[in-house]
Coordinates of C-alpha atoms in Angstrom, one line a residue:
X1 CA 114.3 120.6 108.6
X2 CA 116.4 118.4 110.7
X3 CA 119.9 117.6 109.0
X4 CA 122.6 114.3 109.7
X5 CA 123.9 114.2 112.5
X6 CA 121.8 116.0 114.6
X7 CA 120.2 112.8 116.5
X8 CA 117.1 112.0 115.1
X9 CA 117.0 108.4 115.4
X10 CA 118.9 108.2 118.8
X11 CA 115.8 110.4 119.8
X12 CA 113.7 108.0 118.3
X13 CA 115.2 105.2 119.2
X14 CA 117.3 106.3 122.8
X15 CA 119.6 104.1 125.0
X16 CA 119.7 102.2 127.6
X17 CA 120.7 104.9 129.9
X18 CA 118.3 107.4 127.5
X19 CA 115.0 106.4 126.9
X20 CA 113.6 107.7 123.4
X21 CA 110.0 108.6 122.2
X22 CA 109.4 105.0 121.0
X23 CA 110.0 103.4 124.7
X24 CA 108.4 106.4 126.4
X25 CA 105.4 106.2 123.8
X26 CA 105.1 102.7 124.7
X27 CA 105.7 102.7 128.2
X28 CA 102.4 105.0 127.7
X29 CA 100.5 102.2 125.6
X30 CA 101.1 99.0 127.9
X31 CA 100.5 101.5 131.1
X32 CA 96.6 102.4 129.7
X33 CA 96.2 99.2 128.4
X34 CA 97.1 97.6 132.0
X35 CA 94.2 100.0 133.1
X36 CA 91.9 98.7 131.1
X37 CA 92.6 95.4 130.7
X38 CA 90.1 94.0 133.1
X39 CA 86.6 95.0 131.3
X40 CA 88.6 95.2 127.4
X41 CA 91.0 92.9 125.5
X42 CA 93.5 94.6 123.4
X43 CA 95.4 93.3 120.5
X44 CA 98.9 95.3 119.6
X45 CA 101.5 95.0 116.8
X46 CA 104.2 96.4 115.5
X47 CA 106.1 96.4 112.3
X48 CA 109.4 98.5 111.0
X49 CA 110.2 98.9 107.4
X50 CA 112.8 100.9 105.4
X51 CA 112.3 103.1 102.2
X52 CA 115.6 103.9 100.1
X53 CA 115.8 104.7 96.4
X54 CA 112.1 103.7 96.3
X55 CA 112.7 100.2 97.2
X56 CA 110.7 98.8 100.4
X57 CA 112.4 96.3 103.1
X58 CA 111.2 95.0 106.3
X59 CA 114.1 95.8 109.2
X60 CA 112.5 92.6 111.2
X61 CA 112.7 90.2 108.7
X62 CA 115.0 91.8 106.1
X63 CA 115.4 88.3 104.1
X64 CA 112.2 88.8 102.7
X65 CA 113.4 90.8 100.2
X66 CA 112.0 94.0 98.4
X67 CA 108.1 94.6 99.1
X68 CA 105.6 95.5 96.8
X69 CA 102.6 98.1 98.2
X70 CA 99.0 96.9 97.6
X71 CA 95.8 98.3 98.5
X72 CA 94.3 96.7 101.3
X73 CA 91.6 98.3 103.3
X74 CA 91.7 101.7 101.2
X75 CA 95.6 101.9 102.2
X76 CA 98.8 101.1 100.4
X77 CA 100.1 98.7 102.6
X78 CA 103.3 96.7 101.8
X79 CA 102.5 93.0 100.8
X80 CA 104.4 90.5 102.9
X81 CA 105.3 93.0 106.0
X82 CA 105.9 91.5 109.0
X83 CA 104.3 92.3 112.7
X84 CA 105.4 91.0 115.8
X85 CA 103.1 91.1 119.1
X86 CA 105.2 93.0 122.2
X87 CA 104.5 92.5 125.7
X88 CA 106.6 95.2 126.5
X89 CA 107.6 98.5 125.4
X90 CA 111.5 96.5 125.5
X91 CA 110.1 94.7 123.2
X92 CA 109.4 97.1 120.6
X93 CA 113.0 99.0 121.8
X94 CA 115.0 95.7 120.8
X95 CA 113.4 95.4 117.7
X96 CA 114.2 98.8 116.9
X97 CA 117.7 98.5 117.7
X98 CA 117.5 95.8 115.7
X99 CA 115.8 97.0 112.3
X100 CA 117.9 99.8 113.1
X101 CA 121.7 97.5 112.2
X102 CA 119.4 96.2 108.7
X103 CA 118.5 99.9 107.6
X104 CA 121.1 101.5 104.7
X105 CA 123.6 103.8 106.0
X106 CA 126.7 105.6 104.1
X107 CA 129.3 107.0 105.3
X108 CA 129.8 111.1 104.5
X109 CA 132.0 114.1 105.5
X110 CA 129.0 115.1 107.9
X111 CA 128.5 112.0 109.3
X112 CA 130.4 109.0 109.7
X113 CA 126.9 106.5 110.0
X114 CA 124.4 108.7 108.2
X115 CA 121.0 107.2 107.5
X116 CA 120.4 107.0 103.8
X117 CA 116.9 105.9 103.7
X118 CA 113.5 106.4 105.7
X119 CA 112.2 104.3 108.6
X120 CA 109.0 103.4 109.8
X121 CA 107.6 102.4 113.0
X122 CA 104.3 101.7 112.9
X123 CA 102.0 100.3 116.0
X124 CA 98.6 99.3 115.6
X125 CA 96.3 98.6 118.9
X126 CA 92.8 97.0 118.5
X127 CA 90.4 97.2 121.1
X128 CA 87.1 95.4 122.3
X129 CA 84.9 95.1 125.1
X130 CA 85.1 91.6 127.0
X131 CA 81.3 91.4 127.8
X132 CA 80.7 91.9 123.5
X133 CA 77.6 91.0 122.5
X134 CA 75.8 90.8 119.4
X135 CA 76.8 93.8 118.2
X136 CA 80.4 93.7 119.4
X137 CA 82.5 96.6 118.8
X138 CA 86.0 96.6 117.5
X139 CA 88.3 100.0 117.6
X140 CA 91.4 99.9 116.1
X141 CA 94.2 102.8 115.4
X142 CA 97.7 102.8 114.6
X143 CA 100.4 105.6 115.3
X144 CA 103.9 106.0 112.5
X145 CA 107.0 107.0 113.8
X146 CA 109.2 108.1 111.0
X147 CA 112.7 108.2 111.1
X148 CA 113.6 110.7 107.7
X149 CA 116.4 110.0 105.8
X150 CA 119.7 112.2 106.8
X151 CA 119.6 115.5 104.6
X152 CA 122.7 117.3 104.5
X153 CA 123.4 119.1 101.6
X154 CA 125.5 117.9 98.6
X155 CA 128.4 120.4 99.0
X156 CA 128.7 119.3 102.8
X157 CA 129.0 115.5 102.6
X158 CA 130.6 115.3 99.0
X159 CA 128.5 112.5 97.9
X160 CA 128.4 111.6 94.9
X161 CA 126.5 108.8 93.1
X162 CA 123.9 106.5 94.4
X163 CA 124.9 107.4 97.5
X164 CA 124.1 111.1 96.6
X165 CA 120.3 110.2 95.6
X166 CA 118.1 110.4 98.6
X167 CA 114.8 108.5 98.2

């Protein structure tokens, strides 16, 4: 189990000077896509959200307030997420950078910034063949990062209080 403090979003996430998984993962996506984007069209969104003390926010568009999960599809999906469209895997870096100053974080004696709730990434890609026909066929899949919540034990950090209760 990872604990605070050990890098986990900064993996995630990386600098400028750092790439992390999410810009080398969609480096990835927009090189394939650029292979195949003469005979297919492709479709790709994105959308971040936050889970602390069982409450639901969007990172993009934190203003919306808490979100409610519906069932959409034969998935709980939250109702009134947000996506955005990237044309590059920058694209989805800023935004993560960005969702990443709206997610809760408390200071503890582990960490001075530890994250107090769970993130998600989550890119969806749909894909179809230009020359569709009658029968056109649509492929879609989607891929979660999840940035956990920081874990460090009670004794450790001294919390006490809602900061103490992790998700």
């Amino acid at each position: 189990l990872f604990r605070s403090g050990c890098g986990k979003t900064h993996t995630i996430s990386g600098s400028n000077s750092q790439p992390g998984i999410v810009f080398l993962i969609m480096k990835d996506l927009f090189d394939r896509i650029s292979v195949k984007s003469a005979d297919t069209d492709f479709s790709l969104t994105v959308s971040y959200l936050e889970i602390y003390n069982e409450t639901i926010r969007d990172l993009l568009a934190p203003e919306n307030g808490p979100l409610q999960l519906r069932e959409a599809n034969g998935m709980a999906t939250p109702a009134g997420l947000s996506t955005k469209e990237p044309t590059s895997a920058t694209d989805v870096v800023e935004w993560i950078t960005l969702g990443n100053q709206n997610r809760t974080v408390n200071a503890t004696e582990a960490n001075a910034t530890s994250s107090r709730s769970h993130a998600v990434l989550r890119v969806t890609v749909q894909q179809k063949p230009k020359a569709g026909g009658m029968n056109e066929v649509v492929s879609s899949a989607s891929l979660s990062v999840i940035d956990l919540a920081g874990s460090e034990r009670a004794s450790v950090t001294k919390n006490k209080g809602s900061s103490f209760h992790l998700i």
